[in-house]
Coordinates of C-alpha atoms and ligand atoms in Angstrom, one line a residue:
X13 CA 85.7 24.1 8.6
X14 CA 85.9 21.3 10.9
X15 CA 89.1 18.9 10.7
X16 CA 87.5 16.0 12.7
X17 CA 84.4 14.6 12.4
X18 CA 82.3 16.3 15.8
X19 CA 78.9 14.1 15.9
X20 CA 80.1 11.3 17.3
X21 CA 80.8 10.5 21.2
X22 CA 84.6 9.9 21.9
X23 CA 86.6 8.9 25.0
X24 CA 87.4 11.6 27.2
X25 CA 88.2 9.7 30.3
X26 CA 88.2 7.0 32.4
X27 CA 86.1 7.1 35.3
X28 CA 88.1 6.7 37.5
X29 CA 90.8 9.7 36.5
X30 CA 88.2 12.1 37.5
X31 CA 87.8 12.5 41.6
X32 CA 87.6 15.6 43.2
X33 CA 89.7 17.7 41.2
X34 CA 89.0 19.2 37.3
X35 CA 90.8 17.2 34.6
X36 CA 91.7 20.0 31.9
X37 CA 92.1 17.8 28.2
X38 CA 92.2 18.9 24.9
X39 CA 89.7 17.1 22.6
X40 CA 89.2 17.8 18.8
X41 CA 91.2 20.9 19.3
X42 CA 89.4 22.6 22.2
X43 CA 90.1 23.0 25.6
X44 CA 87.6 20.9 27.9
X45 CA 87.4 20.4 31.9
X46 CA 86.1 17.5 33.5
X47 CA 84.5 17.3 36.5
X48 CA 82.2 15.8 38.9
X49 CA 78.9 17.8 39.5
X50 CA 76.7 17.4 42.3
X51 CA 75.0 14.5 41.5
X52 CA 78.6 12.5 41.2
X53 CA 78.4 12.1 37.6
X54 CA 81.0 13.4 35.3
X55 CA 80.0 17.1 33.5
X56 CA 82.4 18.7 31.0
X57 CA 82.8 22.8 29.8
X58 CA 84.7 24.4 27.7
X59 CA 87.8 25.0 29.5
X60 CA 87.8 28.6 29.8
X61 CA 86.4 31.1 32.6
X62 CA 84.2 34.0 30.4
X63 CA 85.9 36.7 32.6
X64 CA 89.3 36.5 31.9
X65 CA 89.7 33.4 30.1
X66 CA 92.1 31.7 32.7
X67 CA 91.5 27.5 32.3
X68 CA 88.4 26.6 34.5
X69 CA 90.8 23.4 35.3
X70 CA 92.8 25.3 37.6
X71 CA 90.3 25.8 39.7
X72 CA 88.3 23.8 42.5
X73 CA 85.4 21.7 42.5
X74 CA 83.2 23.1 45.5
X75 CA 79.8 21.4 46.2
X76 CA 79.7 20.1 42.5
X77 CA 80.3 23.3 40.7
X78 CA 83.4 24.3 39.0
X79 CA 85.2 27.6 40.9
X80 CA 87.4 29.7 38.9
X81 CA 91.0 29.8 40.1
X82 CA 91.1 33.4 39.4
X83 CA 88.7 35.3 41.2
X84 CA 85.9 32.5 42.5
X85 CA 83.2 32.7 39.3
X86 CA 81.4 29.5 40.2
X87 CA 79.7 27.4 37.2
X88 CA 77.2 24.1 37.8
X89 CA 77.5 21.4 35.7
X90 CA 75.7 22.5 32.9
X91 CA 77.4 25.9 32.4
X92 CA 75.4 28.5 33.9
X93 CA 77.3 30.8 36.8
X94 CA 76.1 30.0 39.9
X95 CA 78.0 32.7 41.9
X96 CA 80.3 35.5 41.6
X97 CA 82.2 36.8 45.0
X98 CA 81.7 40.3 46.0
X99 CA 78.5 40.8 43.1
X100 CA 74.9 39.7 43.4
X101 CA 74.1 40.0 39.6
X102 CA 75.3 37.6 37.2
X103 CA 74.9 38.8 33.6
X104 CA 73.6 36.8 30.8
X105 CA 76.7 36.2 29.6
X106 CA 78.4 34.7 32.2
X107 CA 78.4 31.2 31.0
X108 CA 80.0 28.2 29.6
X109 CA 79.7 26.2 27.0
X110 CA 78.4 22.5 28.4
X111 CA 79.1 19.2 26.4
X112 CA 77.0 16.5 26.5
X113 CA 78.7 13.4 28.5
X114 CA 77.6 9.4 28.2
X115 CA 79.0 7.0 31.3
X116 CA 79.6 3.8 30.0
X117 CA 82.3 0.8 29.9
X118 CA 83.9 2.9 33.1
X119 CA 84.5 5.5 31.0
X120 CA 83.2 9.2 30.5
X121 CA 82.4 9.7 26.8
X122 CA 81.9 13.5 25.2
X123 CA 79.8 14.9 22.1
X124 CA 81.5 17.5 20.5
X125 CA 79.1 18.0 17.8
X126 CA 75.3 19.0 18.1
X127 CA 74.4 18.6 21.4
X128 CA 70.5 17.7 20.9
X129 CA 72.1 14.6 18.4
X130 CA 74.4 13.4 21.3
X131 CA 72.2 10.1 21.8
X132 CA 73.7 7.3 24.3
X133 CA 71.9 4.6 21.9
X134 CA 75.0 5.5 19.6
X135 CA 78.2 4.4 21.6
X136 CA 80.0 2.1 21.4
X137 CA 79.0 -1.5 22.0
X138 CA 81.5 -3.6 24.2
X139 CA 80.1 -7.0 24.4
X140 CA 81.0 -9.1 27.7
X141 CA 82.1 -6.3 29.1
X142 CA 79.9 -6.9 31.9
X143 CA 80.2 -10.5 31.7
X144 CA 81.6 -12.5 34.5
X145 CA 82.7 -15.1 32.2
X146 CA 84.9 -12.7 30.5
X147 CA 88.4 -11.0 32.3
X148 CA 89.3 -7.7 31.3
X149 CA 91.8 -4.8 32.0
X150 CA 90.7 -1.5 31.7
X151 CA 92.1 2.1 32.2
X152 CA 95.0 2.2 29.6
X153 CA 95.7 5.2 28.0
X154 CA 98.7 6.2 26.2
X155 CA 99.5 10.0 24.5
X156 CA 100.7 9.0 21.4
X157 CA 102.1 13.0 19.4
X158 CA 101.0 12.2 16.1
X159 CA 97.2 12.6 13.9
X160 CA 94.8 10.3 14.6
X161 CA 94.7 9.1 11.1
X162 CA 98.5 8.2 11.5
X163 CA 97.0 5.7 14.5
X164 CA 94.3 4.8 12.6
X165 CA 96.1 3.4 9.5
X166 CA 98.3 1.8 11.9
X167 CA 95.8 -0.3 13.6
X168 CA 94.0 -1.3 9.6
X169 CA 97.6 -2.6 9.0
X170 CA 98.3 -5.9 10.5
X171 CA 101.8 -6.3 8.4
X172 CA 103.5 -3.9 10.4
X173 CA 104.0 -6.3 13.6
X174 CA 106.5 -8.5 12.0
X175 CA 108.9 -5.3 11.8
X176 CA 107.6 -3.0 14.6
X177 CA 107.0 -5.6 17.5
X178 CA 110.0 -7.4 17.2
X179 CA 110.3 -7.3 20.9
X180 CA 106.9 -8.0 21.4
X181 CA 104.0 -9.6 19.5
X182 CA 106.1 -9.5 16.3
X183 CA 105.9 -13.0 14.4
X184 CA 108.3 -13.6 11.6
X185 CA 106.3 -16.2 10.4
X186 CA 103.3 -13.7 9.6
X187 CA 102.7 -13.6 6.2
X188 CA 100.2 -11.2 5.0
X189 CA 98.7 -12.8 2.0
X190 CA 95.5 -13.5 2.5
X191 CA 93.7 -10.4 4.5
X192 CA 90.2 -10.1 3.2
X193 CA 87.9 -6.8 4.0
X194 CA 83.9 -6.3 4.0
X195 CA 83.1 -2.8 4.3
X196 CA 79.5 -1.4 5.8
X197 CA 78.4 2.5 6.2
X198 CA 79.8 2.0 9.9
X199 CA 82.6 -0.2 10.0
X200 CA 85.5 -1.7 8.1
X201 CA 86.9 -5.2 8.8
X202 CA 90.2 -6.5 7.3
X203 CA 90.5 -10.4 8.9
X204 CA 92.1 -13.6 8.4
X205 CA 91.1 -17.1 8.4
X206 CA 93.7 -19.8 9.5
X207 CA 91.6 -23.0 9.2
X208 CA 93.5 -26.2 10.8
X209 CA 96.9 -26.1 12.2
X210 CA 98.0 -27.5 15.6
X211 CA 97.2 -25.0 18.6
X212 CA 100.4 -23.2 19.3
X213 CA 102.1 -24.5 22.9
X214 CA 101.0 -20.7 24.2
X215 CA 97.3 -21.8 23.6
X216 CA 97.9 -25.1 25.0
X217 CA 99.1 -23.7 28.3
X218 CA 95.4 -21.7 28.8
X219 CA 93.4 -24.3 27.0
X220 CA 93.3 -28.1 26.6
X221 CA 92.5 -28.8 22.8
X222 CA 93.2 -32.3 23.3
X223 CA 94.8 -33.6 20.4
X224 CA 92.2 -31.9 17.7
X225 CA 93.6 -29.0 15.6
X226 CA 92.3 -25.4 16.0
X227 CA 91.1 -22.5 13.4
X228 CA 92.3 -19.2 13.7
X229 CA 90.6 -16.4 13.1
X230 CA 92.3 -12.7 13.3
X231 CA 89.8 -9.7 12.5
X232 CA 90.9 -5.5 12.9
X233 CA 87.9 -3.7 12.7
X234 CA 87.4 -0.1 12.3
X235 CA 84.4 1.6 13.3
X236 CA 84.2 5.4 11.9
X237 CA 85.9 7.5 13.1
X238 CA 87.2 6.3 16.7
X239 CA 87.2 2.7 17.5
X240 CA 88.9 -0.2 17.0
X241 CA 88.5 -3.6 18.1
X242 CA 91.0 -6.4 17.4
X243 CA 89.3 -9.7 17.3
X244 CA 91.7 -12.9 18.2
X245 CA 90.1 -16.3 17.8
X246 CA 91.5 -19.6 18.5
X247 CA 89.0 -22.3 18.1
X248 CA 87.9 -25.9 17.3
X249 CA 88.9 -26.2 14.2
X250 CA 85.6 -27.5 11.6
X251 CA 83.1 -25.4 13.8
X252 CA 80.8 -22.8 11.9
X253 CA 81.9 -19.0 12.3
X254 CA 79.1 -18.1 14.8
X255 CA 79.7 -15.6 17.7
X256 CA 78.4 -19.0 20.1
X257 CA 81.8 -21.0 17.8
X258 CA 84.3 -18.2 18.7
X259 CA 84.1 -18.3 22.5
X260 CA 84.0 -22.1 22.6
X261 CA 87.7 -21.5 22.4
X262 CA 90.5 -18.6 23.4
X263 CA 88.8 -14.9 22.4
X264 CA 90.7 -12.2 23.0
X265 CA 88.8 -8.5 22.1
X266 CA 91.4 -5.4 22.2
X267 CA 90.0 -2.2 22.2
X268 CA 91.7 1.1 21.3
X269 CA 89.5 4.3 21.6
X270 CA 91.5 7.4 19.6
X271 CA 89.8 10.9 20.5
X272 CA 91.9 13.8 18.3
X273 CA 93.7 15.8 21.0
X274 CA 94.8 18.2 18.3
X275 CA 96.2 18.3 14.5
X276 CA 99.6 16.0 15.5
X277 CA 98.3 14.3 18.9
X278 CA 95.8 11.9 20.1
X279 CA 94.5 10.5 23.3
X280 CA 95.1 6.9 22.7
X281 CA 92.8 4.8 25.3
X282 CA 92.9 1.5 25.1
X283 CA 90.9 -2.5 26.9
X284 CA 91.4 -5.7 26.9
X285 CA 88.7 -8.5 27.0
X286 CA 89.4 -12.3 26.8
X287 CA 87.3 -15.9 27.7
X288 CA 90.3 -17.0 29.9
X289 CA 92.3 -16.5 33.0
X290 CA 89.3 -15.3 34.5
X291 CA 90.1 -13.5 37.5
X292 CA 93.7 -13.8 37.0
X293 CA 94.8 -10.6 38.2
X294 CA 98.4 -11.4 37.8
X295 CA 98.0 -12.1 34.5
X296 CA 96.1 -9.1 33.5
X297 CA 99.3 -7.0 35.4
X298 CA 101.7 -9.2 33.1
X299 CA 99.7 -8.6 30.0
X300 CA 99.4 -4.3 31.0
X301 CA 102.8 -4.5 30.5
X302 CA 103.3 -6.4 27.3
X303 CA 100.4 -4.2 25.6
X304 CA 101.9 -1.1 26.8
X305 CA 105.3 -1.8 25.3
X306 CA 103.2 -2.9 22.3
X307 CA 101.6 0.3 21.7
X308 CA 104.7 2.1 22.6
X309 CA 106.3 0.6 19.6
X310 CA 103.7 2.1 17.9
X311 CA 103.6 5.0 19.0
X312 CA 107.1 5.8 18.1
X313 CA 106.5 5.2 14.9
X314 CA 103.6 7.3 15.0
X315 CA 105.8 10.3 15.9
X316 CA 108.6 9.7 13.9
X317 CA 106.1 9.8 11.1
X318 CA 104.4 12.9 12.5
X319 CA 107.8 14.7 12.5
X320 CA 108.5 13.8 8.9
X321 CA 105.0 14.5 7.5
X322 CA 105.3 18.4 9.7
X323 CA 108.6 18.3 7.6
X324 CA 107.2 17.7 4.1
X325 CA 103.8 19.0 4.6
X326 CA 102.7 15.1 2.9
X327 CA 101.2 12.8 4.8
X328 CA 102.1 10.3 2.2
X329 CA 104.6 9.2 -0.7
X330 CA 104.0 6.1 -1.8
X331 CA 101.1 3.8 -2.1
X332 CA 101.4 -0.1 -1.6
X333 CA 98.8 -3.0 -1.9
X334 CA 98.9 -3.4 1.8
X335 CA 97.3 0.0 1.9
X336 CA 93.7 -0.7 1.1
X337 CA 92.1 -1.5 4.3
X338 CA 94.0 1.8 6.2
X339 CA 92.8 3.7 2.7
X340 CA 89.4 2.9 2.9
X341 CA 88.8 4.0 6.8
X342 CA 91.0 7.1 6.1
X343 CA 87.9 7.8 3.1
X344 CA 85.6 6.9 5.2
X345 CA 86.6 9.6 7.9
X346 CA 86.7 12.0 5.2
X347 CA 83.6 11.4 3.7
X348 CA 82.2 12.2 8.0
X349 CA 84.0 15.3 7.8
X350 CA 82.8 16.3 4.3
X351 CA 79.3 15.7 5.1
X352 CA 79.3 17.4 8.1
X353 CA 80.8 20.3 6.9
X354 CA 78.2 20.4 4.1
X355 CA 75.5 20.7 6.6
X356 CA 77.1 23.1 8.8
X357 CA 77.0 25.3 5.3
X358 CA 73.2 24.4 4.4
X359 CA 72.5 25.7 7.9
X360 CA 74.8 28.8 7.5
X361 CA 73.3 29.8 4.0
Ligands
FES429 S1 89.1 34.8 35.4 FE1 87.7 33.4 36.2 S2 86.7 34.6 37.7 FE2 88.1 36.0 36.8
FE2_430 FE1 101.2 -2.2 16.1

């Protein structure tokens, strides 16, 4: 029985954290190397050498094939053994499993389900990523020790801040009436829609609003079962809600990409893409370090709650009304995991 759902690609790592040496990671529960075949371009195994079952990531990447640490069993990029020192024949059996790996966004995304479904038309989208009107900072990645689903509430749940990021983006002001949700087979929204108050002096200091008043729009999606996007709008207020409306004002887009690491961790990577300070890098290095103490703040939580829930064996005692958004995407997950187990049994059968 799978715990996670497995057709579906996830972040496995930036770009940029795999050079010339293997990166061993745990993903959905099983070990994984990643490294850089011949052609440059990222390949991941199953982190094991079939001979004596010593992690392939302790090894060395030599001409673009992965040599065990052990005694020099040499596999290419998509599993089979290449060479084996002191032996000319390599038997049938001497190979590893290959996952299928999608470069995109600057980072290396892996399919951990059927291979021959692993289809790049079904990643993520990230508009403006590639948009020179748009800033960004990329690479973040934080461990956070606790389930994914623990993160996954969290980031459905927008009254939390007012308690959680007191020392950070925490507003005592936010009240929390007033979240509405749509729900489609792929994704869940819960937003809110602040429609003409005066822009606040921190949007005045990026943006001249003149003496007009400004909408604010606030929207925490959830697409199943690893990403969410964060969606802050500060715009003209009147203007129709049109993608064209949002960006004629401040857009910020905050990206979090959670890949299972295993039943009480996850790999928690995260972006950042806004329409302003364009090419402020000193600004991006600011705001790095307000979103990581952000999602530390988080992430404490997180673990304190793992800890508890390990504990009790619940995950859960109490239900409140602030609950339905996280509620729905935690169903939502489950219904993946359902169906694919389902059809792993229809194929068994
Ligand atoms: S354990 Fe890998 S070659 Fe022996
Ligand atoms: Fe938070």
């Amino acid at each position: 029985m799978n715990k996670f759902p497995r057709n579906h690609w996830y972040a496995a790592a930036w770009a940029s954290e795999i050079g010339d040496a293997p990166v061993g990671r745990r993903i959905l529960d099983e070990p994984v190397v990643l490294f850089r075949g011949g052609d440059g371009k990222v390949a991941a195994l199953e982190d094991r050498c079939p001979h004596r079952l010593v992690p392939l990531s302790m090894g060395t990447v030599v001409n673009g094939a992965l040599q065990c640490g052990y005694h020099g069993m040499t596999f290419g990029a998509d599993g089979q053994c290449v060479r084996i020192p002191g032996q000319e024949r390599i038997p049938p059996r001497a190979v590893v499993r290959n996952y299928p790996i999608a470069e995109r966004y600057g980072m290396a995304w892996i399919w951990m389900g059927e291979a021959e479904r692993a289809d790049p038309e079904l990643l993520p989208e990230i508009p403006h990523f590639d948009d020179p009107d748009w800033g960004k900072i990329t690479d973040g990645y934080q461990h956070h020790p606790s389930n994914y689903l623990n993160i996954v509430e969290n980031l459905m749940d927008p009254s939390h801040t007012t308690f959680v990021h007191k020392q950070t983006i925490g507003n005592p002001a936010a009240a929390n009436a007033g979240v509405q949700m749509e729900k489609t087979d792929d994704y869940i929204v819960a937003y809110k829609w602040l429609p003409s108050s005066p822009p606040s002096p921190m949007d005045m200091q990026i943006k001249d609003f003149g003496d007009g008043k400004v909408d604010r729009g606030q929207f925490f999606y959830f697409e199943v079962p690893c990403v969410s996007r964060v969606d802050i709008i500060t715009m003209p207020a009147g203007l129709e809600r049109t993608e064209e409306n949002f960006n004629k004002g401040l857009r910020n887009n905050s990206y979090k990409f959670l890949t299972p690491e295993t039943e009480t961790s996850t790999h928690f990577f995260w972006m950042h893409l806004r329409n302003y300070n364009v090419g402020d890098d000193a600004w991006s290095e600011r705001m790095r370090g307000v979103f990581e103490k952000t999602f530390n703040e988080d992430r404490d939580i997180e673990m304190a709650m793992q800890e508890s829930q390990n504990l009790l064996g619940v995950r859960q005692m109490v239900g409140l009304e602030i609950d339905r958004a996280p509620t729905i995407a935690l169903k939502m997950i489950e219904r993946l995991v359902k169906d694919e187990n389902a059809a792993a049994e229809t194929v068994a059968a």
